[in-house]
PDB file of C-alpha atoms and ligand atoms in Angstrom:
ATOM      1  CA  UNK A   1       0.000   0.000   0.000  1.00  0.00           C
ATOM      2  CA  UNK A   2       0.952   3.698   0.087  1.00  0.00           C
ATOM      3  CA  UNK A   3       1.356   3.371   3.405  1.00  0.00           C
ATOM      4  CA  UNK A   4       3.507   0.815   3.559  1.00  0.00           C
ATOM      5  CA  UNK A   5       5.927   2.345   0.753  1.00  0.00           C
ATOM      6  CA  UNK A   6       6.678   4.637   3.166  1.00  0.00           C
ATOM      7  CA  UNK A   7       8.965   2.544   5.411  1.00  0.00           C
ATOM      8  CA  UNK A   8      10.763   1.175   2.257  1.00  0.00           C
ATOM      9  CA  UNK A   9      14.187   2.236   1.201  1.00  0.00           C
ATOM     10  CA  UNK A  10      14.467   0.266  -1.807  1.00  0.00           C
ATOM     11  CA  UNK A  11      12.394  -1.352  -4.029  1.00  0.00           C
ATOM     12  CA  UNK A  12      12.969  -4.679  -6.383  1.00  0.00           C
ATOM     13  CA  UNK A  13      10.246  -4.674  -8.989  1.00  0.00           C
ATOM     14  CA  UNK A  14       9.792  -8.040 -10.052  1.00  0.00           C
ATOM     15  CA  UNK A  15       9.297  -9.838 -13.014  1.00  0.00           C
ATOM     16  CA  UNK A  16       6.269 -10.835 -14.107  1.00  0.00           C
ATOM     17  CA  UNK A  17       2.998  -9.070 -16.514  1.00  0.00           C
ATOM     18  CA  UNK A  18       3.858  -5.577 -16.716  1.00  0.00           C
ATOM     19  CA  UNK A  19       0.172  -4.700 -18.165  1.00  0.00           C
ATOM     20  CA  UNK A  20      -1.075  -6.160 -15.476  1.00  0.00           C
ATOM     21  CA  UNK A  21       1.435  -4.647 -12.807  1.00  0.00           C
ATOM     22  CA  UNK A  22       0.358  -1.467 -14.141  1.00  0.00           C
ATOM     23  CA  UNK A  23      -2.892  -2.051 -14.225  1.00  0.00           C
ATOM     24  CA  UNK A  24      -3.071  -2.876 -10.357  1.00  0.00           C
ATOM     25  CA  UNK A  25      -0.507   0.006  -9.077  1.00  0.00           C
ATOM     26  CA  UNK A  26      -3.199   2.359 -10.763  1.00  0.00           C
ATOM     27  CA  UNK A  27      -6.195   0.712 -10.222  1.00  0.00           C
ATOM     28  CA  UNK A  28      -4.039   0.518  -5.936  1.00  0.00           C
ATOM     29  CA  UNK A  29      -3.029   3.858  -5.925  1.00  0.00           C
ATOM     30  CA  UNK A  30       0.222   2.744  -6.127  1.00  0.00           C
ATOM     31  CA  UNK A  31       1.758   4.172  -9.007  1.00  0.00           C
ATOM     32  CA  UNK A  32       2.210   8.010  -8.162  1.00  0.00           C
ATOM     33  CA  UNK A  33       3.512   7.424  -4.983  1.00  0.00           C
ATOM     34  CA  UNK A  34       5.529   4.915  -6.797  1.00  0.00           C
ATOM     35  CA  UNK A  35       6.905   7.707  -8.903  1.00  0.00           C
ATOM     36  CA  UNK A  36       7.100   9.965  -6.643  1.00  0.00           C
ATOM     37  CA  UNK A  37       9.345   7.892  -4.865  1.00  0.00           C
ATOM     38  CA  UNK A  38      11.428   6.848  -7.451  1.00  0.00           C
ATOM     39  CA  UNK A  39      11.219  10.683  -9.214  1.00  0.00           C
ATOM     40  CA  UNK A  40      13.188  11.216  -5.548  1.00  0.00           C
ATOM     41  CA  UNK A  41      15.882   8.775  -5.842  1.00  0.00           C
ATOM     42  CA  UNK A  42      14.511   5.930  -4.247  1.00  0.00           C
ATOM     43  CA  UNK A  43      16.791   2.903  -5.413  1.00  0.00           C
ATOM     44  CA  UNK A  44      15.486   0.448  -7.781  1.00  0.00           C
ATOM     45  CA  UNK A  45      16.422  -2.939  -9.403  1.00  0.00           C
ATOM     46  CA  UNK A  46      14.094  -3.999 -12.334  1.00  0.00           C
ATOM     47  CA  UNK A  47      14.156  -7.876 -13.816  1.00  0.00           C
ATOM     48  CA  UNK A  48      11.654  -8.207 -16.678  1.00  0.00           C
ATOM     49  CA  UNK A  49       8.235  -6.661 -16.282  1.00  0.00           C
ATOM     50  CA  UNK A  50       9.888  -3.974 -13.860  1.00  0.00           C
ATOM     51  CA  UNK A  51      12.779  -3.144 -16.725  1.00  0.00           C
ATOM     52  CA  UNK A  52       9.319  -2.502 -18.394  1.00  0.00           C
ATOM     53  CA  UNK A  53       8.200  -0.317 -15.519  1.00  0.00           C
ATOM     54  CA  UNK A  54      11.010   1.366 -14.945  1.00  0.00           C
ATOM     55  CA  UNK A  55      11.646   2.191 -18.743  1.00  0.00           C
ATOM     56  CA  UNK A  56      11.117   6.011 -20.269  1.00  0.00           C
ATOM     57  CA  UNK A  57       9.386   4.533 -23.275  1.00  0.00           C
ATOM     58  CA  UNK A  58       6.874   1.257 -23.783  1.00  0.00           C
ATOM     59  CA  UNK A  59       6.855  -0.917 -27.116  1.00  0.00           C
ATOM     60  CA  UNK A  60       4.539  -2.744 -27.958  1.00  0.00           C
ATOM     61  CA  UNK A  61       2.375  -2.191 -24.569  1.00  0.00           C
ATOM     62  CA  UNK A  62      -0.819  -1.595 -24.451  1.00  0.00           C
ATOM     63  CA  UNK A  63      -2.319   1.556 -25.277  1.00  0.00           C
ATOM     64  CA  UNK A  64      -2.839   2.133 -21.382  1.00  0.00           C
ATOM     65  CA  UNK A  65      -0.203   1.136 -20.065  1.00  0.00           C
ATOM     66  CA  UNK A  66       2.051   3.178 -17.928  1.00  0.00           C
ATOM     67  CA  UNK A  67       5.838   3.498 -17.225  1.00  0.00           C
ATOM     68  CA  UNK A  68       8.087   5.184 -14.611  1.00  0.00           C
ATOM     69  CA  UNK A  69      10.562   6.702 -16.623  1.00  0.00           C
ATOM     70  CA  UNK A  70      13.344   5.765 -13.817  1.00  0.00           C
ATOM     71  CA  UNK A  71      15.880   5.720 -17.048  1.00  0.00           C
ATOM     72  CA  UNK A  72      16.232   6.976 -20.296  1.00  0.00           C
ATOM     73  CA  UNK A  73      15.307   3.260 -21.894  1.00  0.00           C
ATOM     74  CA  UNK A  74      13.232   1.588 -24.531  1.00  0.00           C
ATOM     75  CA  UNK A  75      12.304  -1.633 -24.778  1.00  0.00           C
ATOM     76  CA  UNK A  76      10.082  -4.082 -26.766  1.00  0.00           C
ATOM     77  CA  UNK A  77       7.563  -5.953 -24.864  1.00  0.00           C
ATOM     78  CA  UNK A  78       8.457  -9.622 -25.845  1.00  0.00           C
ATOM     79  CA  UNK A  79      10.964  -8.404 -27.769  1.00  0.00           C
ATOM     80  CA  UNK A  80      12.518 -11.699 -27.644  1.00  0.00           C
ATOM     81  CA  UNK A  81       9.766 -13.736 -28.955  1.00  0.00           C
ATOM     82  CA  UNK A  82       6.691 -15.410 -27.096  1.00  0.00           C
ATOM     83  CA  UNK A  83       6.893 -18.409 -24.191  1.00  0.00           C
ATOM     84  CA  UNK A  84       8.598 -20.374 -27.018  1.00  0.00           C
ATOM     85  CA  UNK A  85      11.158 -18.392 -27.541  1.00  0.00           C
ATOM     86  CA  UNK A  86      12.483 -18.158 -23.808  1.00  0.00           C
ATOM     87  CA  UNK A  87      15.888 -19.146 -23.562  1.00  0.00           C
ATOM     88  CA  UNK A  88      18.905 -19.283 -20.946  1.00  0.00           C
ATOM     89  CA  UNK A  89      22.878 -17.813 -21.371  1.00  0.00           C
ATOM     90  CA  UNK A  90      25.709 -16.801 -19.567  1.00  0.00           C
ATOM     91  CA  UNK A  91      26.756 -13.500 -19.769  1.00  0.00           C
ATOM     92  CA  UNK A  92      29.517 -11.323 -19.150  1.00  0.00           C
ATOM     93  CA  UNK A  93      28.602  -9.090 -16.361  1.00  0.00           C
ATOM     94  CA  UNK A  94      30.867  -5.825 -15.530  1.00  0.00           C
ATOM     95  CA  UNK A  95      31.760  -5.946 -12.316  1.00  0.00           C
ATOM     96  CA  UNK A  96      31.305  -9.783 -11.987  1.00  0.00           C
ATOM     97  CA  UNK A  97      34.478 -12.331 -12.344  1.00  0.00           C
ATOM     98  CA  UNK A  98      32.583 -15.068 -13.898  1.00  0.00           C
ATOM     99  CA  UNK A  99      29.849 -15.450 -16.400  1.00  0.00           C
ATOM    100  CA  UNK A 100      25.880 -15.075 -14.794  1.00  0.00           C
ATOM    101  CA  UNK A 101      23.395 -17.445 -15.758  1.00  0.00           C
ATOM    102  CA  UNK A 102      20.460 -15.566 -17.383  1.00  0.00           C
ATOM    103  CA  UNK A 103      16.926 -17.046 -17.807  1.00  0.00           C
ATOM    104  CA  UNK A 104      15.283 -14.877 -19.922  1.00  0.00           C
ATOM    105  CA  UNK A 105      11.322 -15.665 -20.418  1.00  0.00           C
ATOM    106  CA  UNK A 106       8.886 -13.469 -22.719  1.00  0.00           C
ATOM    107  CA  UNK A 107      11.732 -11.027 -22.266  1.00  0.00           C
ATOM    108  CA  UNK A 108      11.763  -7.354 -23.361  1.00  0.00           C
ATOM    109  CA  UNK A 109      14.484  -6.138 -25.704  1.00  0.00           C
ATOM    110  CA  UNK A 110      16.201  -2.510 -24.947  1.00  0.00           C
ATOM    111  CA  UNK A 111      16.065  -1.271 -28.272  1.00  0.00           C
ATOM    112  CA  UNK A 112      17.680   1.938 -26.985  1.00  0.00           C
ATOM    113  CA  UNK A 113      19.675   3.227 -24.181  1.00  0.00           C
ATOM    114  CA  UNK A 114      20.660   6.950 -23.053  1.00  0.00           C
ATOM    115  CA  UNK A 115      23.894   8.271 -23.302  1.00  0.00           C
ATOM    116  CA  UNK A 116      24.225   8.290 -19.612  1.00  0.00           C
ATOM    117  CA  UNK A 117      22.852   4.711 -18.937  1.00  0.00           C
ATOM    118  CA  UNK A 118      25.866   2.494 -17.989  1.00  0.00           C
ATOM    119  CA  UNK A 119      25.065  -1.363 -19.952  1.00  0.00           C
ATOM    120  CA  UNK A 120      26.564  -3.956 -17.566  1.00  0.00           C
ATOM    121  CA  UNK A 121      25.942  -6.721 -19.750  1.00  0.00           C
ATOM    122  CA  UNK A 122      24.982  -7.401 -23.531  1.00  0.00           C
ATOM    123  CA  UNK A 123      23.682 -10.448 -25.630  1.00  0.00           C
ATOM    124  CA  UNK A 124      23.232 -11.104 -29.027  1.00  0.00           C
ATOM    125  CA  UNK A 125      24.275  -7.221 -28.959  1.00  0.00           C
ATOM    126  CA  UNK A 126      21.777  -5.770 -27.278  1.00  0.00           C
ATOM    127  CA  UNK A 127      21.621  -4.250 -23.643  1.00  0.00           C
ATOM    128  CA  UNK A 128      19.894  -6.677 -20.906  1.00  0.00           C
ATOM    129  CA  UNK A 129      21.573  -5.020 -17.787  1.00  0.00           C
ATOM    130  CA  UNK A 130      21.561  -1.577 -17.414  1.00  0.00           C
ATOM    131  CA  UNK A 131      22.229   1.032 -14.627  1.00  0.00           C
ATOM    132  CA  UNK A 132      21.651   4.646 -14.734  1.00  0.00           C
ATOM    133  CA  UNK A 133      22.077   6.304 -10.942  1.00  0.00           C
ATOM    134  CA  UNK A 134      19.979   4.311  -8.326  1.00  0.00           C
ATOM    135  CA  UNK A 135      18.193   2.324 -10.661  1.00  0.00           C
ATOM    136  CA  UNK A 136      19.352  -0.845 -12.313  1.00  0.00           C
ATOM    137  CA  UNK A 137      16.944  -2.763 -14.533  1.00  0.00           C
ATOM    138  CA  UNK A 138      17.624  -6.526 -16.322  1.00  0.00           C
ATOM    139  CA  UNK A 139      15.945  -7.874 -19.290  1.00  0.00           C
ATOM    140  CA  UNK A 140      16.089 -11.867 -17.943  1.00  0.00           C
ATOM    141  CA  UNK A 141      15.259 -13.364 -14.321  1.00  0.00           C
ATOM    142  CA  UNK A 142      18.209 -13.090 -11.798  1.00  0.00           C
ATOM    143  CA  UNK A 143      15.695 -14.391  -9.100  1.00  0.00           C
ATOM    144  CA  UNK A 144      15.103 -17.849 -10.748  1.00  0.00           C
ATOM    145  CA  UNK A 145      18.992 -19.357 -10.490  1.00  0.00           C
ATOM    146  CA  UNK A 146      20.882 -19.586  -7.365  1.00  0.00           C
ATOM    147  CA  UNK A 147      23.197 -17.037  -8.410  1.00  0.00           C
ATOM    148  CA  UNK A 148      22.589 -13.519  -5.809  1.00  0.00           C
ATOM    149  CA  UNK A 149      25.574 -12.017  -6.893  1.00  0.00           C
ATOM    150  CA  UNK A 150      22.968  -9.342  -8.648  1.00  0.00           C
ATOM    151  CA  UNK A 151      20.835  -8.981  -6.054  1.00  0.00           C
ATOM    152  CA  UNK A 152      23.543  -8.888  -3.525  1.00  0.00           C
ATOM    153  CA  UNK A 153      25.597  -5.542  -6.103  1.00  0.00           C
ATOM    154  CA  UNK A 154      21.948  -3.856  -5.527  1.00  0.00           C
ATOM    155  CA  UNK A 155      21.895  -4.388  -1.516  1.00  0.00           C
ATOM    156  CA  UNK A 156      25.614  -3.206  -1.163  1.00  0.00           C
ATOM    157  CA  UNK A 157      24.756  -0.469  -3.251  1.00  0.00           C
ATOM    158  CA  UNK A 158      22.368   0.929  -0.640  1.00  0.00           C
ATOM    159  CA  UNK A 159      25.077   1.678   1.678  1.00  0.00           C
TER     160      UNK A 159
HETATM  161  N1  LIG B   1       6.339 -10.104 -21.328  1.00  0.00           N
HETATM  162  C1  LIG B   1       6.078  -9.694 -19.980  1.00  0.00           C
HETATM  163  C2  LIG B   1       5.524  -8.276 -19.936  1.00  0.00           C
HETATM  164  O1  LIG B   1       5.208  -7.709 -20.890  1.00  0.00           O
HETATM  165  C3  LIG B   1       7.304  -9.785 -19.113  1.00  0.00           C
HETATM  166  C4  LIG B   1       7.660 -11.223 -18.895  1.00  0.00           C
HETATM  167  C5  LIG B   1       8.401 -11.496 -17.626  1.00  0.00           C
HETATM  168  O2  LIG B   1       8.453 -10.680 -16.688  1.00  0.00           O
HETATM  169  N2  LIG B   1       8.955 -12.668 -17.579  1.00  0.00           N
HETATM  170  O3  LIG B   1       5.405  -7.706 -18.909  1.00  0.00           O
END
């Protein structure tokens, strides 16, 4: 609730249907204080539908669906392909000293990235983790392998 977004520091917006999540935080009253919050600096880290909701600018989406603008970003909605077309790799992360597992499902594809946004990792040439200040957004599913090296970079960088 709105409420309860006021005790958080940080917020990791999951994967998942990001018509639907978009849907709900409006429908919640959940998304302006969500941007308000992140319009502040809140930190966020993004996998999947919440790259979606964190990007500037929506392919693909529906016609009322809504986006936070955290970072200058574009991306595809299934950009990738549908269900069939989910696949896994191992990419070369910045900052990381060994390749990270990445399960990508109905993924969305950053078909472009501000000058300022730092790309942490690429496949097939295109940027699926990106950071731009406090908010870091990936294209696949950190959450689903054992692997919190990620999600561990995105506590530490809370201070
Ligand atoms: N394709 C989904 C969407 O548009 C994202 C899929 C996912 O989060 N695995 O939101």
């Amino acid at each position: 609730t709105a409420g309860q977004l006021d005790e958080v520091d940080a917020l990791v917006m999951p994967g998942g249907e990001s018509t639907t999540m978009s849907h709900l935080m409006r429908t919640n009253e959940l998304f302006a204080p969500i941007a308000d919050r992140l319009a502040a600096g809140m930190p966020v880290f993004g996998t999947c539908a919440g790259m979606i909701m964190c990007a500037s600018e929506v392919l693909d989406g529906r016609p009322d669906q809504r986006s936070f603008g955290a970072l200058d970003l574009t991306v595809r909605r299934n950009g990738y392909g549908r269900q069939l077309a989910s696949f896994e790799v191992d990419l070369d992360v910045k900052g990381l000293d060994s390749p990270f597992h990445a399960v990508f499902i109905r993924a969305p594809l950053a078909e472009r990235v501000g000058p300022d946004v730092d790309v942490l990792a690429e496949h097939d040439g295109a940027p699926v983790l990106v950071r731009h200040g406090a908010c870091t957004v990936a294209s696949f599913h950190p959450e689903l392998t054992p692997d919190a090296r990620l999600h561990r970079l995105f506590v530490e960088s809370l201070g």
